[in-house]
Each structure stands twice: as C-alpha cells, then as structure tokens.
Amino acid sequence: MHKANVLLVAFSGYPEINSTWLHLDNGLALLAGALVAGGHRVRIKDLQTLDVWGRLYPHEHKAEHATLYQEFDQYVHNRGCGAPPDDSVIARAKVYDQLIVERNSKVVEAIAHEVAEEFQAFAPHVIGFKLWSQNSFQDQILLARRLKQSFPNALLVAGGPAVELLREAVLRHTDVFDLLIYGPGEQTLVDIADQKARGGMDPSKLSSVIYRGVNEQIVKTDRQDPRLASGIMPCYQREVYVDYDKKLHNVHVESDRGCNFLCEFCIHPLKSGRQQKKSAEEFVQELAQLNKEYGFSYFHLAGSDPPYRHMVEVSRAVVEAGLDFGFMGFQSLRALDEPGLKLMQRANFDRLWVGIESGDSEIVFDIQKGRKLERLEARSDLVREHGIAITGSIITPCPGERDGSVDATITLLQKIRPDVVLAYPPLVQPGSTWMNSSSYPISIGDQNAVEDIFAVNGMEWHTGFRILPTAFFDSRLDELIQINGGSYSDAYCQYVFNRRKISKETANRSSVAQFSDRNKHRSLLKQLYFRAQVSVCNAIRTGSFETAQNTVDIYNQFVLKGGYSAIA
C-alpha cells in the first residue's frame, strides 16, 4: 500500500520570452520518481502551460502595454547613453503595473480554486511548491495560501530557485509554508512524506530543511545532498504528470550535477554542491529507458558545466549502443579536441551553450571565469567545423567594466561568431560572491533588506507582463546595490544601451548567416522543435497562444516516433 499522497505544484507567473518554460519539468519529475519509488502516491500540477499564460495575458490592456513598454525602453536607453529621460514614464508605468498585479491576483485566485477542485478526491497529505524567483512570488504565496485553506491538514513544503536564493527570507516574508527544502531535495522530500504517513512530524530529524522552531525562531538543519547515481528515474507518467500533454515534450537530463568553479555571479556551487557525475554507461541506459517509455529522443544536459571528457564519453556510449538521440548542453570550451568533437557530432550534439560573459580579459579574470579568451576563437571554429551550433551569453555591464570593455566584447563576438548571442544585465543573486561584496566595483548594503525586497517583488530583471523591473518598481534597491559606482537601475539602463550597440555590430555577422547555413543539416525533429520554440516565444510576446499550441502538438506527436533522425 502507498504511504502518503503528495501533490507537487509549479507556477512561475507570466514567463519571459523563452520557450524552455514550456518544457517538461525534470526537477518535478525527479521528485515524483523518488516519491513513487518510496511507495507514495504523487501528482504533479505544472501550471507553466500555454492555457494558463493565456489567462494571465491582459488582452484588454495590450495596446496600453505596447505604448508604455516602448516609452520605458526609450527611457532606459536615454539614461544609458546620458540623454535626458522622461521621468513621467516611471510614474505611469507604476500605475499600470499595479493594475497588472491586481489582475494577476484575481486570475491566481481562480486557478487556486480550480486546483483545489481537481485534487479534492486525491486529498494530499503533503503539498510541495517549486518556488521561482520571478516577480510572481506574491502570486505563488497566494496560490499556496488558498490551497492551505482547501487542504488544512496538508503539510506545505517549498523548494526551488527562490528558496535556494532567499532561504530564511522566505520565512521572514510568509508563514504559509511549514518547511523549506534547500539543496537537492529528492531524499528530503521522501523523508518528509514518510514522517507524514506515520502520523507525526519532527523536522529536527530531517536534513536540508528550514523551519520555525520554538518561539518562532528560524531553524536550519545540516545539508545532506543525495548521491546523483541513485537509480531514481524521473516520472512523466500521465497519471502522475497530469499536465503532460500541455507541455513541450523536451526534457532536461542529469549526466552530472553541481559545479566546482567559483564564478562570482553564479550560485550553482551553492545550489547544487560539488560536482557529481554518473557513469556514461549508466546515464545512457537511463536515456534509453526514457526513450522506450516516453519516446524522448532529444535531450538537454542540465548540468551547468559538464566536463568535456564526460560529454565525449557519453557520446561514445550513445554511438556504441547505436542510439538515435540528439543533444544540447552547456560547455565552457576550456578543453576540446577533434576526436572528441567527432564523437559528439556522431552522437548528434547539435548545440552548445557557452558562457562568454565579456571580451575584456581583466573582467573575465576578476569574476573567476577561469578561461583564456585567446583560445575561444580557435575552439569555436573547431566546434563549428563539426556542425555544432553555439549559443553564447554575455553580461553587460559587468562589474569593473570600463572604457573599451564593450568594444572588446563586440570584437570577441565577431571573431567567434556564435549562432545566437543572449545578453543579460548583471543580476545580484543572494548567496553569490557579488551579493557578499562591499566595495567597488560592486557594493551591497543591508543584505537582509535586499532579500526582503526580492521576496516581495521578485529578483529577476524580467518583468512578466509588468513594465518595470524590480529596481524601478522599488527604488530602495538603488540605495542598497551599487555597480561600477552607479545604482542598480543605472546598470540596467547601461545594459539596454550596450545590448543595442552589441546587436547592431554583431547580428549581421553572426546569427543570421550561420543559422540559415545550418538549417539544411538539421533533422526534421530539430526543425519542428525550432518552429515550436519560435511559435511559443511569439505567443508570449503577442498573446497568440492557439497558434503556438498547434506547433507544440505537431512536435509532440513527432517525438513519439522515438528517433532524432526520423524523417516522417
């Protein structure tokens, strides 16, 4: 017999323009797999779907949003280049954003009622929330509170990105959760379900949890990370993953977890711990099982920096097993060779994500990126020669940026010619080295105050369907965070100006030409995936969700053919 009924819930609000929000959630599926293996009944309610986004999209305010967005974009560009901005834009955007906040809350109230109705018969003993760090945090808390009212005897547990970043600040902000899980949570969540099934809870005997103890004092137990090679498989069964058919059937998989590097802007070492690796043979057996059970044949390696040699060994195991899979993954390009890339090409690695960050070698050194820029050009050429595309990401302005830094980045991008360049503003994440800095080029004031603002308003620069990022919505951040001698919002304005300059100088020499050249080499599955990606991103931008659902359905049907190279 089963032990406990566990409901896992994920809601991120209105997403940024990025189709990965529609991918099946490997983290939730892995938690479900661990719980099922432990004898528990599980349901996943994944609210990151096109129909939910369609309800959050304020169609009645579309024209007003477009006008205000353009005005705000011009405002930040003017500030970034030193031209006089129209400050009235901020006041009008705050009024509009408050309207959107109130509208979203009404939608979330309705969604919470529907979720409670859907799982009334399931009667969960434990409800686990995956909390995101987007500016939907208040709505996630509202959803949790309403479900707590509907299931008063259920234990409410939260984990995920917001907990990893904010930790104790979550409990300073809300009392709706009984427990928080920090670090990889599959074993801890099983232990919680076991205790609940036995009829009692003693959080002091759990690892990796944060809770309120005697006299409301916040208690944090020691962290204990589960071993990655545990044999637990993610569970995507339709009975468990009830929104399975609403998702884009692309999956992230873990050949490794954790990171041994110490890039100053990143929290991966804090979030995932020291790097662990599965053996290539064990990992490929898991992929074959996922392919057999669900038809998946295109996989995203979820590790933040899988070792190159490990990727080669995985490729070798795929080729030797005669498996027709496709892959993309992160790679630092620190160590490459032609024999290894040939194996990756044969295994259908078709894209690598590379964190470039900056073309200024001093900045790259200062943020402990651990890479020599002069090697990137030759290694990028070698990757392209083997038919593997590169998506590069940069941060601008980086702390320490000076005259010539942006031009150095442009020059580097023109040399390495990535197929796609993603530019991000500097994001100060709690737990990162940047967050702990107290002197130029990045200075943080009261860290608890920063975390509390992030908990209320979100910490990402992405705004959902609001206009203003948090630094503009709550001006206290400008007093608490200084980058390169300016305020946090100044850094965002500089980002917009730099992004336009970089795009103007690199687009015609990079993404357009290389993308069209490589189209004819893609498998039909990858072409359908690309069309689905574009359609989802356009829908997020315009609200045309019905068209996006059609392209997603076409891709999902094709995935069931079970092979990366299938042609019909």
Coordinates of C-alpha atoms in Angstrom, one line a residue:
M1 CA 0.0 0.0 0.0
H2 CA 1.0 3.6 -0.6
K3 CA 2.1 5.8 2.3
A4 CA 1.2 9.4 1.6
N5 CA -0.5 11.4 -1.1
V6 CA 1.9 14.2 -2.4
L7 CA 0.9 17.0 -4.7
L8 CA 3.7 18.9 -6.4
V9 CA 2.8 22.4 -7.8
A10 CA 4.8 24.7 -10.0
F11 CA 3.7 28.2 -11.0
S12 CA 6.0 30.9 -12.4
G13 CA 3.5 33.6 -13.4
Y14 CA 3.8 35.1 -16.9
P15 CA 7.1 33.9 -18.4
E16 CA 9.9 35.7 -20.0
I17 CA 10.2 35.2 -23.8
N18 CA 11.8 31.8 -23.6
S19 CA 10.2 28.5 -24.7
T20 CA 12.1 26.5 -22.1
W21 CA 9.4 27.4 -19.6
L22 CA 7.1 25.1 -21.5
H23 CA 9.5 22.1 -21.3
L24 CA 8.6 19.2 -19.1
D25 CA 10.0 19.9 -15.7
N26 CA 12.7 17.4 -14.9
G27 CA 13.0 18.6 -11.3
L28 CA 9.4 17.9 -10.5
A29 CA 9.5 14.6 -12.4
L30 CA 12.6 13.5 -10.5
L31 CA 11.0 14.3 -7.2
A32 CA 7.9 12.3 -8.3
G33 CA 10.2 9.4 -9.3
A34 CA 11.8 9.4 -5.8
L35 CA 8.4 9.5 -4.1
V36 CA 6.9 6.8 -6.2
A37 CA 10.0 4.6 -5.5
G38 CA 9.4 5.2 -1.8
G39 CA 5.8 3.9 -2.1
H40 CA 4.0 7.3 -2.1
R41 CA 1.2 8.4 -4.5
V42 CA 2.1 11.6 -6.5
R43 CA 0.5 14.1 -8.7
I44 CA 2.3 17.0 -10.5
K45 CA 0.3 20.1 -11.2
D46 CA 2.5 22.1 -13.6
L47 CA 0.9 25.5 -14.2
Q48 CA 3.5 26.6 -16.7
T49 CA 1.3 26.0 -19.7
L50 CA 0.0 28.0 -22.7
D51 CA -3.5 28.0 -21.4
V52 CA -2.5 29.4 -18.0
W53 CA -0.3 32.1 -19.7
G54 CA -3.3 32.9 -22.0
R55 CA -5.4 33.7 -18.9
L56 CA -2.6 35.8 -17.4
Y57 CA -2.1 37.7 -20.7
P58 CA -4.0 41.0 -20.3
H59 CA -5.5 41.2 -23.8
E60 CA -7.7 44.2 -22.8
H61 CA -4.5 46.2 -22.0
K62 CA -2.4 45.1 -25.0
A63 CA -2.3 48.5 -26.7
E64 CA -1.5 50.3 -23.4
H65 CA 1.2 47.8 -22.6
A66 CA 2.8 48.2 -26.1
T67 CA 2.9 52.0 -25.7
L68 CA 4.2 52.0 -22.2
Y69 CA 6.8 49.4 -23.0
Q70 CA 8.2 51.4 -25.9
E71 CA 8.3 54.5 -23.7
F72 CA 10.1 52.7 -20.9
D73 CA 12.6 51.2 -23.4
Q74 CA 13.3 54.7 -24.7
Y75 CA 13.6 55.9 -21.1
V76 CA 16.2 53.4 -20.1
H77 CA 18.1 53.9 -23.4
N78 CA 18.3 57.6 -22.8
R79 CA 19.6 57.1 -19.3
G80 CA 22.1 54.6 -20.6
C81 CA 23.5 56.9 -23.2
G82 CA 23.4 60.0 -20.9
A83 CA 20.4 61.7 -22.7
P84 CA 17.6 63.3 -20.5
P85 CA 14.9 60.7 -19.7
D86 CA 11.2 61.4 -19.4
D87 CA 10.7 60.6 -15.7
S88 CA 6.9 60.7 -16.1
V89 CA 7.2 57.3 -17.8
I90 CA 8.1 55.7 -14.4
A91 CA 5.1 57.1 -12.6
R92 CA 2.7 56.0 -15.4
A93 CA 4.3 52.5 -15.5
K94 CA 3.9 52.1 -11.8
V95 CA 0.1 52.8 -12.1
Y96 CA -0.1 50.3 -14.9
D97 CA 2.0 47.6 -13.1
Q98 CA -0.2 47.9 -10.0
L99 CA -3.2 47.2 -12.3
I100 CA -1.5 44.1 -13.7
V101 CA -0.6 42.9 -10.2
E102 CA -4.2 43.1 -9.1
R103 CA -5.4 41.5 -12.3
N104 CA -3.0 38.6 -11.9
S105 CA -4.1 38.0 -8.3
K106 CA -7.7 37.6 -9.4
V107 CA -6.6 35.0 -12.1
V108 CA -4.5 33.2 -9.5
E109 CA -7.5 33.1 -7.1
A110 CA -9.5 31.4 -9.8
I111 CA -6.7 29.0 -10.6
A112 CA -6.2 28.1 -6.9
H113 CA -9.9 27.2 -6.7
E114 CA -9.7 25.0 -9.8
V115 CA -6.6 23.2 -8.5
A116 CA -8.3 22.5 -5.2
E117 CA -11.4 21.1 -7.0
E118 CA -9.2 19.0 -9.3
F119 CA -7.4 17.3 -6.4
Q120 CA -10.2 17.2 -3.8
A121 CA -10.5 13.5 -4.2
F122 CA -6.8 13.0 -4.1
A123 CA -6.7 14.6 -0.7
P124 CA -3.0 15.4 -0.5
H125 CA -1.1 14.9 2.8
V126 CA 1.8 16.9 1.5
I127 CA 1.8 19.8 -1.0
G128 CA 5.2 20.7 -2.4
F129 CA 5.7 24.0 -4.2
K130 CA 8.5 24.8 -6.6
L131 CA 9.1 28.5 -5.9
W132 CA 10.5 30.6 -8.8
S133 CA 12.5 33.8 -8.4
Q134 CA 10.4 35.7 -11.0
N135 CA 8.3 38.6 -9.9
S136 CA 5.3 36.2 -9.5
F137 CA 6.5 35.4 -6.0
Q138 CA 3.4 37.1 -4.4
D139 CA 1.1 35.1 -6.6
Q140 CA 2.9 31.9 -5.7
I141 CA 2.3 32.7 -2.0
L142 CA -1.3 33.5 -2.7
L143 CA -1.7 30.1 -4.5
A144 CA -0.1 28.3 -1.6
R145 CA -2.3 30.1 1.0
R146 CA -5.5 29.2 -0.9
L147 CA -4.5 25.6 -1.2
K148 CA -3.7 25.5 2.5
Q149 CA -7.2 26.7 3.2
S150 CA -8.6 24.0 1.0
F151 CA -6.4 21.3 2.5
P152 CA -5.9 22.4 6.1
N153 CA -4.4 19.1 7.2
A154 CA -1.8 19.0 4.5
L155 CA 1.8 19.9 5.2
L156 CA 3.1 22.7 2.9
V157 CA 6.7 22.4 1.8
A158 CA 8.6 24.7 -0.6
G159 CA 11.8 24.4 -2.5
G160 CA 13.2 25.5 -5.9
P161 CA 15.1 28.6 -7.1
A162 CA 13.5 31.2 -4.8
V163 CA 14.3 29.0 -1.7
E164 CA 17.8 28.4 -2.9
L165 CA 18.4 32.1 -3.3
L166 CA 16.3 33.6 -0.4
R167 CA 16.3 30.8 2.1
E168 CA 15.4 32.2 5.5
A169 CA 14.0 35.4 3.9
V170 CA 11.1 33.3 2.6
L171 CA 10.0 32.6 6.2
R172 CA 10.6 36.2 7.1
H173 CA 8.1 37.1 4.5
T174 CA 5.4 34.4 4.8
D175 CA 4.2 31.9 7.3
V176 CA 2.3 29.7 4.8
F177 CA 5.0 27.1 4.5
D178 CA 5.7 24.6 7.2
L179 CA 9.1 23.6 5.8
L180 CA 11.6 24.8 3.2
I181 CA 14.0 22.4 1.5
Y182 CA 17.3 23.8 0.3
G183 CA 19.7 22.0 -1.9
P184 CA 18.7 18.9 -4.0
G185 CA 15.5 17.8 -2.4
E186 CA 14.6 14.3 -3.6
Q187 CA 15.7 12.4 -0.5
T188 CA 14.5 15.0 2.0
L189 CA 11.0 15.2 0.4
V190 CA 10.7 11.4 0.6
D191 CA 11.7 11.6 4.3
I192 CA 9.0 14.3 4.9
A193 CA 6.4 12.1 3.2
D194 CA 7.5 9.1 5.3
Q195 CA 7.1 11.1 8.5
K196 CA 3.7 12.5 7.5
A197 CA 2.5 9.0 6.6
R198 CA 3.5 7.8 10.1
G199 CA 1.3 10.5 11.6
G200 CA 3.9 12.8 13.1
M201 CA 6.5 15.4 12.1
D202 CA 9.9 16.0 13.7
P203 CA 11.7 18.4 11.3
S204 CA 14.8 18.3 13.6
K205 CA 15.4 14.8 12.3
L206 CA 15.4 15.9 8.6
S207 CA 18.4 17.1 6.6
S208 CA 18.4 20.2 4.4
V209 CA 15.3 21.9 5.8
I210 CA 14.5 25.4 7.2
Y211 CA 11.5 25.9 9.6
R212 CA 10.2 27.8 12.5
G213 CA 11.0 26.3 15.8
V214 CA 10.4 27.2 19.4
N215 CA 9.3 30.9 19.9
E216 CA 9.2 31.3 16.1
Q217 CA 13.0 31.0 15.9
I218 CA 14.1 30.0 12.4
V219 CA 16.0 26.7 12.4
K220 CA 18.2 25.4 9.6
T221 CA 19.3 21.7 9.7
D222 CA 22.5 20.4 8.2
R223 CA 22.5 19.9 4.5
Q224 CA 23.0 16.4 3.1
D225 CA 23.0 16.1 -0.7
P226 CA 21.7 12.8 -2.2
R227 CA 24.1 10.8 -4.4
L228 CA 23.3 11.5 -8.0
A229 CA 23.8 8.0 -9.2
S230 CA 20.9 6.7 -7.1
G231 CA 19.0 4.8 -9.8
I232 CA 15.9 7.0 -9.4
M233 CA 14.3 7.8 -12.7
P234 CA 12.1 10.9 -13.4
C235 CA 8.4 10.0 -13.7
Y236 CA 6.5 11.5 -16.6
Q237 CA 3.5 9.1 -16.5
R238 CA 0.3 10.9 -17.5
E239 CA -1.4 9.8 -14.3
V240 CA 1.3 11.5 -12.3
Y241 CA 2.2 14.4 -14.5
V242 CA -1.4 15.5 -15.1
D243 CA -0.5 18.4 -17.5
Y244 CA 1.9 16.2 -19.6
D245 CA 0.0 16.8 -22.8
K246 CA 0.1 20.6 -22.4
K247 CA 3.9 20.7 -22.2
L248 CA 6.5 20.7 -24.9
H249 CA 8.0 17.2 -24.8
N250 CA 11.6 18.2 -24.4
V251 CA 13.4 17.1 -21.3
H252 CA 16.4 18.1 -19.3
V253 CA 18.5 15.2 -18.0
E254 CA 21.3 15.0 -15.5
S255 CA 24.6 13.4 -16.5
D256 CA 26.2 15.5 -13.8
R257 CA 25.1 17.8 -11.0
G258 CA 26.9 20.6 -9.2
C259 CA 29.9 22.8 -10.2
N260 CA 33.5 23.0 -9.0
F261 CA 34.1 26.5 -10.4
L262 CA 33.5 29.7 -8.5
C263 CA 32.3 32.3 -11.0
E264 CA 31.4 35.3 -8.8
F265 CA 28.0 35.9 -10.3
C266 CA 26.7 32.3 -10.0
I267 CA 25.1 30.3 -7.2
H268 CA 25.3 26.9 -8.8
P269 CA 28.0 25.7 -6.4
L270 CA 25.8 26.8 -3.5
K271 CA 22.6 25.4 -5.0
S272 CA 23.9 22.0 -6.3
G273 CA 27.1 21.4 -4.4
R274 CA 30.3 19.9 -5.6
Q275 CA 30.1 18.2 -9.0
Q276 CA 29.0 14.6 -9.2
K277 CA 28.9 12.6 -12.4
K278 CA 27.0 9.4 -13.4
S279 CA 29.0 6.9 -15.4
A280 CA 28.5 7.4 -19.1
E281 CA 27.1 3.9 -19.5
E282 CA 24.6 4.3 -16.6
F283 CA 23.4 7.6 -18.0
V284 CA 22.9 6.4 -21.5
Q285 CA 20.9 3.4 -20.1
E286 CA 18.7 5.9 -18.4
L287 CA 18.2 7.8 -21.7
A288 CA 17.3 4.6 -23.5
Q289 CA 14.7 3.9 -20.8
L290 CA 13.2 7.3 -21.2
N291 CA 13.1 6.8 -24.9
K292 CA 11.4 3.4 -24.5
E293 CA 8.8 4.7 -22.0
Y294 CA 8.0 8.1 -23.4
G295 CA 9.6 8.4 -26.9
F296 CA 12.0 11.2 -25.9
S297 CA 15.0 11.4 -28.3
Y298 CA 16.2 15.0 -27.9
F299 CA 17.8 15.8 -24.5
H300 CA 19.2 18.9 -22.8
L301 CA 22.1 18.2 -20.5
A302 CA 21.0 20.0 -17.3
G303 CA 24.5 20.4 -15.7
S304 CA 25.8 23.9 -15.5
D305 CA 29.3 22.9 -16.7
P306 CA 29.6 19.2 -17.7
P307 CA 33.2 18.2 -18.1
Y308 CA 34.1 18.0 -21.8
R309 CA 35.6 14.5 -21.4
H310 CA 32.4 13.3 -19.7
M311 CA 30.4 14.6 -22.7
V312 CA 32.7 12.7 -25.0
E313 CA 32.3 9.5 -23.0
V314 CA 28.5 9.9 -23.1
S315 CA 28.8 10.4 -26.9
R316 CA 30.9 7.3 -27.2
A317 CA 28.4 5.3 -25.2
V318 CA 25.5 6.6 -27.4
V319 CA 27.3 5.7 -30.6
E320 CA 28.4 2.3 -29.5
A321 CA 24.8 1.5 -28.4
G322 CA 23.5 2.6 -31.8
L323 CA 21.0 5.0 -30.3
D324 CA 19.4 7.8 -32.4
F325 CA 19.3 10.6 -30.0
G326 CA 20.1 14.4 -30.2
F327 CA 21.7 16.6 -27.5
M328 CA 22.4 20.1 -26.4
G329 CA 24.3 21.2 -23.3
F330 CA 26.5 23.7 -21.6
Q331 CA 30.2 23.7 -22.3
S332 CA 32.9 26.1 -21.3
L333 CA 35.2 25.3 -24.3
R334 CA 38.1 25.1 -21.9
A335 CA 39.3 21.8 -23.4
L336 CA 38.4 20.5 -26.8
D337 CA 40.0 18.1 -29.4
E338 CA 39.0 16.9 -32.8
P339 CA 38.5 13.2 -31.9
G340 CA 36.1 14.1 -29.1
L341 CA 34.1 16.5 -31.3
K342 CA 33.8 13.9 -34.0
L343 CA 32.2 11.6 -31.4
M344 CA 29.9 14.3 -30.3
Q345 CA 28.9 15.0 -33.9
R346 CA 28.1 11.3 -34.5
A347 CA 26.0 11.3 -31.3
N348 CA 24.1 14.3 -32.6
F349 CA 25.2 17.0 -30.3
D350 CA 23.8 20.0 -32.3
R351 CA 24.2 22.9 -29.9
L352 CA 26.5 24.0 -27.1
W353 CA 25.7 26.9 -24.6
V354 CA 28.8 28.8 -23.8
G355 CA 29.0 31.5 -21.0
I356 CA 31.3 34.1 -22.6
E357 CA 30.4 37.0 -20.2
S358 CA 32.8 39.6 -21.6
G359 CA 35.5 40.2 -24.1
D360 CA 37.6 42.1 -21.5
S361 CA 40.2 39.7 -20.2
E362 CA 40.6 41.5 -16.9
I363 CA 36.9 41.3 -16.2
V364 CA 36.9 37.6 -17.1
F365 CA 39.8 37.1 -14.7
D366 CA 38.1 39.2 -11.9
I367 CA 34.9 37.2 -12.0
Q368 CA 36.9 34.0 -11.8
K369 CA 35.5 32.6 -15.1
G370 CA 38.7 30.5 -15.5
R371 CA 39.1 30.9 -19.2
K372 CA 41.7 32.4 -21.6
L373 CA 39.8 34.4 -24.2
E374 CA 42.5 34.0 -26.8
R375 CA 41.6 30.3 -27.0
L376 CA 37.9 30.8 -27.6
E377 CA 38.2 31.8 -31.3
A378 CA 40.1 28.6 -32.3
R379 CA 37.9 26.4 -30.2
S380 CA 34.7 28.0 -31.6
D381 CA 36.0 27.4 -35.1
L382 CA 36.6 23.8 -34.3
V383 CA 33.1 23.4 -32.9
R384 CA 31.5 24.9 -36.0
E385 CA 33.6 22.7 -38.3
H386 CA 31.9 19.7 -36.7
G387 CA 28.4 21.1 -37.4
I388 CA 27.7 22.1 -33.8
A389 CA 26.0 25.4 -33.2
I390 CA 27.0 27.8 -30.4
T391 CA 24.7 29.9 -28.2
G392 CA 26.8 32.4 -26.3
S393 CA 25.8 34.5 -23.3
I394 CA 27.3 37.8 -22.1
I395 CA 26.8 40.0 -19.1
T396 CA 26.8 43.7 -19.7
P397 CA 27.7 45.9 -17.9
C398 CA 29.9 43.6 -15.9
P399 CA 31.2 44.9 -12.6
G400 CA 34.5 46.5 -13.4
E401 CA 33.5 47.5 -16.9
R402 CA 35.5 50.4 -18.2
D403 CA 36.0 52.3 -21.5
G404 CA 36.7 49.8 -24.2
S405 CA 35.1 46.8 -22.4
V406 CA 32.0 46.7 -24.6
D407 CA 34.1 47.2 -27.7
A408 CA 36.3 44.3 -26.6
T409 CA 33.2 42.1 -26.2
I410 CA 32.0 43.1 -29.7
T411 CA 35.4 42.2 -31.2
L412 CA 35.4 38.8 -29.5
L413 CA 31.9 38.0 -30.7
Q414 CA 32.8 39.0 -34.2
K415 CA 35.8 36.6 -34.0
I416 CA 34.0 33.6 -32.5
R417 CA 30.7 34.2 -34.4
P418 CA 28.2 32.4 -32.1
D419 CA 24.9 31.5 -33.8
V420 CA 22.9 33.2 -31.1
V421 CA 24.0 35.8 -28.5
L422 CA 22.0 36.2 -25.3
A423 CA 22.8 39.4 -23.4
Y424 CA 21.9 39.8 -19.7
P425 CA 22.2 42.6 -17.2
P426 CA 24.2 41.9 -14.1
L427 CA 21.9 40.1 -11.6
V428 CA 22.9 40.2 -7.9
Q429 CA 21.8 36.8 -6.5
P430 CA 21.8 36.1 -2.8
G431 CA 24.5 33.6 -2.0
S432 CA 26.8 34.7 -4.8
T433 CA 30.1 36.4 -4.3
W434 CA 28.6 39.5 -5.8
M435 CA 26.0 39.6 -3.1
N436 CA 28.7 39.4 -0.4
S437 CA 30.7 42.3 -1.9
S438 CA 31.1 45.5 -0.1
S439 CA 33.5 47.6 -2.2
Y440 CA 33.9 48.8 -5.8
P441 CA 33.0 47.7 -8.4
I442 CA 30.0 46.1 -6.7
S443 CA 28.8 47.1 -3.2
I444 CA 25.8 45.7 -1.3
G445 CA 24.3 47.4 1.7
D446 CA 22.0 45.5 4.1
Q447 CA 21.7 42.0 2.6
N448 CA 18.6 41.2 4.6
A449 CA 16.9 44.3 3.3
V450 CA 17.8 43.3 -0.3
E451 CA 16.5 39.8 0.2
D452 CA 13.2 41.1 1.7
I453 CA 12.7 43.3 -1.4
F454 CA 13.4 40.4 -3.7
A455 CA 10.9 38.3 -1.8
V456 CA 8.2 40.8 -2.2
N457 CA 8.8 41.9 -5.8
G458 CA 11.0 39.2 -7.4
M459 CA 14.7 39.5 -8.2
E460 CA 14.9 38.8 -11.9
W461 CA 15.2 41.7 -14.4
H462 CA 12.5 40.0 -16.5
T463 CA 9.1 41.6 -15.7
G464 CA 6.4 39.2 -16.9
F465 CA 3.7 41.4 -18.2
R466 CA 4.6 44.3 -16.0
I467 CA 6.7 47.1 -17.4
L468 CA 9.1 47.9 -14.6
P469 CA 11.9 45.6 -13.3
T470 CA 12.1 45.5 -9.5
A471 CA 14.9 48.1 -9.3
F472 CA 12.4 50.6 -10.9
F473 CA 9.4 49.3 -9.0
D474 CA 11.1 49.6 -5.6
S475 CA 13.7 52.4 -5.6
R476 CA 15.2 51.2 -2.3
L477 CA 17.3 48.8 -4.3
D478 CA 19.2 51.7 -5.8
E479 CA 20.3 52.7 -2.3
L480 CA 21.3 49.1 -1.4
I481 CA 23.1 48.0 -4.6
Q482 CA 25.9 49.9 -6.4
I483 CA 27.6 48.6 -9.5
N484 CA 30.5 50.5 -11.1
G485 CA 29.7 53.5 -9.0
G486 CA 26.1 53.8 -10.1
S487 CA 22.8 52.5 -8.9
Y488 CA 21.2 49.1 -9.7
S489 CA 18.8 50.7 -12.1
D490 CA 21.7 52.6 -13.7
A491 CA 23.2 49.2 -14.5
Y492 CA 20.0 48.1 -16.3
C493 CA 19.9 51.3 -18.3
Q494 CA 23.5 50.7 -19.3
Y495 CA 22.6 47.2 -20.3
V496 CA 19.9 48.3 -22.7
F497 CA 22.2 50.8 -24.3
N498 CA 25.1 48.2 -24.6
R499 CA 22.8 45.5 -25.9
R500 CA 21.6 47.7 -28.7
K501 CA 25.2 48.5 -29.6
I502 CA 26.3 44.9 -29.5
S503 CA 23.3 43.7 -31.5
K504 CA 23.9 46.4 -34.2
E505 CA 27.6 45.4 -34.5
T506 CA 27.3 41.6 -34.5
A507 CA 23.9 40.5 -35.8
N508 CA 24.7 40.5 -39.5
R509 CA 28.0 38.8 -38.9
S510 CA 26.7 36.1 -36.6
S511 CA 23.3 34.6 -36.0
V512 CA 21.5 35.3 -39.3
A513 CA 24.2 33.9 -41.7
Q514 CA 25.1 30.9 -39.5
F515 CA 21.6 30.0 -38.7
S516 CA 20.4 29.8 -42.3
D517 CA 23.5 27.9 -43.4
R518 CA 22.9 25.2 -40.8
N519 CA 19.2 24.8 -41.4
K520 CA 19.6 22.2 -44.1
H521 CA 21.7 20.0 -41.8
R522 CA 19.1 19.7 -39.0
S523 CA 17.0 16.7 -38.5
L524 CA 13.3 17.1 -39.1
L525 CA 12.7 16.7 -35.4
K526 CA 15.1 19.6 -34.6
Q527 CA 13.4 21.8 -37.3
L528 CA 10.0 21.1 -35.7
Y529 CA 11.4 21.9 -32.3
F530 CA 12.8 25.1 -33.6
R531 CA 9.4 26.1 -35.1
A532 CA 7.7 25.3 -31.8
Q533 CA 10.3 27.4 -29.9
V534 CA 9.7 30.4 -32.2
S535 CA 5.9 30.0 -32.0
V536 CA 5.9 29.8 -28.2
C537 CA 8.2 32.9 -27.9
N538 CA 5.9 34.8 -30.4
A539 CA 2.9 33.7 -28.3
I540 CA 4.4 35.0 -25.1
R541 CA 5.1 38.3 -26.9
T542 CA 1.8 38.7 -28.7
G543 CA -0.8 36.6 -26.9
S544 CA -1.4 34.2 -29.9
F545 CA -1.4 31.0 -27.8
E546 CA -3.7 29.0 -30.1
T547 CA -1.2 29.0 -32.9
A548 CA 1.6 28.1 -30.5
Q549 CA -0.3 25.1 -29.2
N550 CA -0.7 23.8 -32.7
T551 CA 3.0 23.8 -33.4
V552 CA 3.7 22.3 -29.9
D553 CA 1.2 19.5 -30.7
I554 CA 2.9 18.7 -34.0
Y555 CA 6.3 18.5 -32.3
N556 CA 5.0 16.3 -29.5
Q557 CA 3.4 13.9 -32.0
F558 CA 6.6 13.6 -33.9
V559 CA 8.6 12.9 -30.7
L560 CA 6.6 9.7 -30.3
K561 CA 8.4 8.3 -33.4
G562 CA 11.3 7.9 -30.9
G563 CA 14.3 8.9 -33.1
Y564 CA 16.2 12.1 -33.6
S565 CA 16.8 11.3 -37.3
A566 CA 13.3 10.2 -38.2
I567 CA 12.0 11.8 -41.4
A568 CA 8.3 11.1 -41.5

